[in-house]
Short mmCIF file of C-alpha atoms in Angstrom, two decimals:
data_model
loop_
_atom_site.label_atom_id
_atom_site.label_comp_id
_atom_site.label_asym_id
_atom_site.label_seq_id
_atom_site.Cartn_x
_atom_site.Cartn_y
_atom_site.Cartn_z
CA UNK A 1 67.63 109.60 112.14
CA UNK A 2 70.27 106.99 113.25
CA UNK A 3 71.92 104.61 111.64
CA UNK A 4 73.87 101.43 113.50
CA UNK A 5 77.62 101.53 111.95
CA UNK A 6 79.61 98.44 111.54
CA UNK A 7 83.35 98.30 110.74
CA UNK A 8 85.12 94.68 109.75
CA UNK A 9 88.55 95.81 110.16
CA UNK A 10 89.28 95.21 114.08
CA UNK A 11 93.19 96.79 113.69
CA UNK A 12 94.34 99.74 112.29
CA UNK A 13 96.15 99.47 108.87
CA UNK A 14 99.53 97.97 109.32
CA UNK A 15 101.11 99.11 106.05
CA UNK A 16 99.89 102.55 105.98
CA UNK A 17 102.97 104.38 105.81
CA UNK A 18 104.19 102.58 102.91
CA UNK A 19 100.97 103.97 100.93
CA UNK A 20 101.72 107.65 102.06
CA UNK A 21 105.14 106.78 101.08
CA UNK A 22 104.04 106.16 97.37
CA UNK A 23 101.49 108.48 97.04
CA UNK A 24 104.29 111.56 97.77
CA UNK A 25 106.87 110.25 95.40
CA UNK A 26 104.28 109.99 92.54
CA UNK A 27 101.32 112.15 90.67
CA UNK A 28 97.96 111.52 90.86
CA UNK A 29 97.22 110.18 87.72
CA UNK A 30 93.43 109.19 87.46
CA UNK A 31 92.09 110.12 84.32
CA UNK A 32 89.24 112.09 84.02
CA UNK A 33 86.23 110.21 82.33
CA UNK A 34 84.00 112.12 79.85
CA UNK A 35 80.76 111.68 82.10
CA UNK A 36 82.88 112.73 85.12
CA UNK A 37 83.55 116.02 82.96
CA UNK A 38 80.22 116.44 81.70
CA UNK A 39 78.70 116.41 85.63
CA UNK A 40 81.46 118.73 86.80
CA UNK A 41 80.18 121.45 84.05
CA UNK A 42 76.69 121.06 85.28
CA UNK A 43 77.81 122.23 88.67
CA UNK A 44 80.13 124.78 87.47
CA UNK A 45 77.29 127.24 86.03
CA UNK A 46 75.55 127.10 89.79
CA UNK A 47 78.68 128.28 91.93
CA UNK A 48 79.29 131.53 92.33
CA UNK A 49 82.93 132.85 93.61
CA UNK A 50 81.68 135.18 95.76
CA UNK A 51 79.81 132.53 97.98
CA UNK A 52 80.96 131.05 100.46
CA UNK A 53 81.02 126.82 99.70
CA UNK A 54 81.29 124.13 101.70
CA UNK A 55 81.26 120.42 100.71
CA UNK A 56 80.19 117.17 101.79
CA UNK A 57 82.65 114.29 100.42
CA UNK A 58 80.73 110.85 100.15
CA UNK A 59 77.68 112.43 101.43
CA UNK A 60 75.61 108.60 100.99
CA UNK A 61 72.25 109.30 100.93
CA UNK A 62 72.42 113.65 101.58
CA UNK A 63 71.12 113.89 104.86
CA UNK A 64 74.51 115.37 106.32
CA UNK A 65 74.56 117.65 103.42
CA UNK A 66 70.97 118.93 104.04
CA UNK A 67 71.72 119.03 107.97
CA UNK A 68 74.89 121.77 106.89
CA UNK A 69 72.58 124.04 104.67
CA UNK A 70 70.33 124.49 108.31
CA UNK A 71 74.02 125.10 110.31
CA UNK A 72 75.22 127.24 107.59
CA UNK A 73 72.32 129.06 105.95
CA UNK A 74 74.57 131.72 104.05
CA UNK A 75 76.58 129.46 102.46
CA UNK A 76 76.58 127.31 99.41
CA UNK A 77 76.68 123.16 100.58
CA UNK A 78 77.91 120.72 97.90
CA UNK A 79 77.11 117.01 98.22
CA UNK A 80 79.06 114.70 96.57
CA UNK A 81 78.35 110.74 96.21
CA UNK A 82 79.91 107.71 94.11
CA UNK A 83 76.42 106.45 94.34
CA UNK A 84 73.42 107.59 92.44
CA UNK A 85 71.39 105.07 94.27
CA UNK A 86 72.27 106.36 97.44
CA UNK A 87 71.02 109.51 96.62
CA UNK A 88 67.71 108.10 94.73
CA UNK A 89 67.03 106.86 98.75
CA UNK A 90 66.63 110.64 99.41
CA UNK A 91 63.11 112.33 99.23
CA UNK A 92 65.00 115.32 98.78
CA UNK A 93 66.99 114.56 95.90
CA UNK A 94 63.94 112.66 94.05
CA UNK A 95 62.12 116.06 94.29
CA UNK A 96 64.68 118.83 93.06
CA UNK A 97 66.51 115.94 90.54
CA UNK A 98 67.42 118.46 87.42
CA UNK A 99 69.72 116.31 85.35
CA UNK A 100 70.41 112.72 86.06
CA UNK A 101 72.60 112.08 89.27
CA UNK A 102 72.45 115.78 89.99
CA UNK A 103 69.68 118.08 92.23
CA UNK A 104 69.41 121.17 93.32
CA UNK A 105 67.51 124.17 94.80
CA UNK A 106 68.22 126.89 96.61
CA UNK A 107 71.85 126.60 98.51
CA UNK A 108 71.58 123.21 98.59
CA UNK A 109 73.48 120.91 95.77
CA UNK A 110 73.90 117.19 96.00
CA UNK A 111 75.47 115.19 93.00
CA UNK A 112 76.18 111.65 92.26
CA UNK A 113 80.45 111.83 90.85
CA UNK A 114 83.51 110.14 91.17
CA UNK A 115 84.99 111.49 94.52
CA UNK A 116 88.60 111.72 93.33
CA UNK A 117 87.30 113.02 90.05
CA UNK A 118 85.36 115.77 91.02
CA UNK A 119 88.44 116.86 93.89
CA UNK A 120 90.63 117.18 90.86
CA UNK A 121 88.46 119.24 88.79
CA UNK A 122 87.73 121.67 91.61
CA UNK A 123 91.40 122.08 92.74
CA UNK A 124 91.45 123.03 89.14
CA UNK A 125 89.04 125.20 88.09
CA UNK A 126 86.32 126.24 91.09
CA UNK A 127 86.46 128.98 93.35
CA UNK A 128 87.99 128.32 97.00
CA UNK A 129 86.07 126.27 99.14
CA UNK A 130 85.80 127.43 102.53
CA UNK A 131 85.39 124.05 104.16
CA UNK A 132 85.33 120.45 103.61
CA UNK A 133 83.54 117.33 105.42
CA UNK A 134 84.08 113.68 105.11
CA UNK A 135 81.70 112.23 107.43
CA UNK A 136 81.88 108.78 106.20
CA UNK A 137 85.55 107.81 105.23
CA UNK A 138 84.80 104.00 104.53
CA UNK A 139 82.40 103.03 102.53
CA UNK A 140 84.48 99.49 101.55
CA UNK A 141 84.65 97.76 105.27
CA UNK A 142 86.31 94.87 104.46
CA UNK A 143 89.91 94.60 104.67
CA UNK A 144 90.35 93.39 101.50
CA UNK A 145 89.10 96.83 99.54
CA UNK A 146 91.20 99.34 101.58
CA UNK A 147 93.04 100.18 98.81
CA UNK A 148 89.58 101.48 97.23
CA UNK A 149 89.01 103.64 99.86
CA UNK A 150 89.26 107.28 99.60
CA UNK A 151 91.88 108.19 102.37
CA UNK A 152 94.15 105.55 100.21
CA UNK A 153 94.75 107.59 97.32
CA UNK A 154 97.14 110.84 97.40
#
């Protein structure tokens, strides 16, 4: 499956090293929400530390994330989306859906959370993760909304 990508920004970001600038001086200080809390302890209870896990930032609609679990069959893959309609667009997640904005079954977990959120909690509290994707850095195109994109925070 294929999917035509379109980026508005023509130039690269001209002030970028005055965000990276900011971000080093200061602490990330995004509080934690109590339904952001209450999804990470759903996931916590289906991760075990002697697996080896592997996520998929701002997976969209889980088809990277389901692609992984065939590359890496031994491991555990982790999804992760803002959007829970996103992942309602995914057969996949429709069928193994255990709590609301979270499914999964077998090795295979995707979950709709608060990117910067859920990176805070498992630098935290989870066990190591052996590696990390981030297939689709940009989901706010127009120039206007870089600051809302996920590379822009520390």
């Amino acid at each position: 499956m294929s999917y035509a990508f379109f980026q508005a920004q023509k130039t690269p970001q001209l002030d970028w090293s005055t965000w990276t600038d900011r971000h080093q001086k200061r602490p990330f200080r995004l509080p934690i929400s109590k339904t952001q809390q209450q999804q990470f302890e759903r996931l916590f209870p289906l991760l075990r530390s002697d697996q080896k896990i592997i996520i998929d930032w701002g997976c969209g609609r889980g088809d990277s994330t389901l692609h992984l679990s065939t590359l890496h069959p031994d491991a555990l893959i982790v999804g992760i989306d803002r959007s829970q309609a996103r992942l309602q667009r995914n057969t996949w997640f429709k069928k193994h859906q255990k709590h609301l904005g979270l499914a999964h079954h077998h090795h295979v977990i995707l979950m709709q959370a608060n990117i910067e959120s859920m990176a805070l909690l498992w630098q935290k509290h989870l066990p190591k993760v052996h590696q990390q994707y981030f297939f689709y850095p940009n989901p706010y195109p127009k120039h206007n909304q870089q600051k809302k994109r996920l590379y822009a925070h520390p």
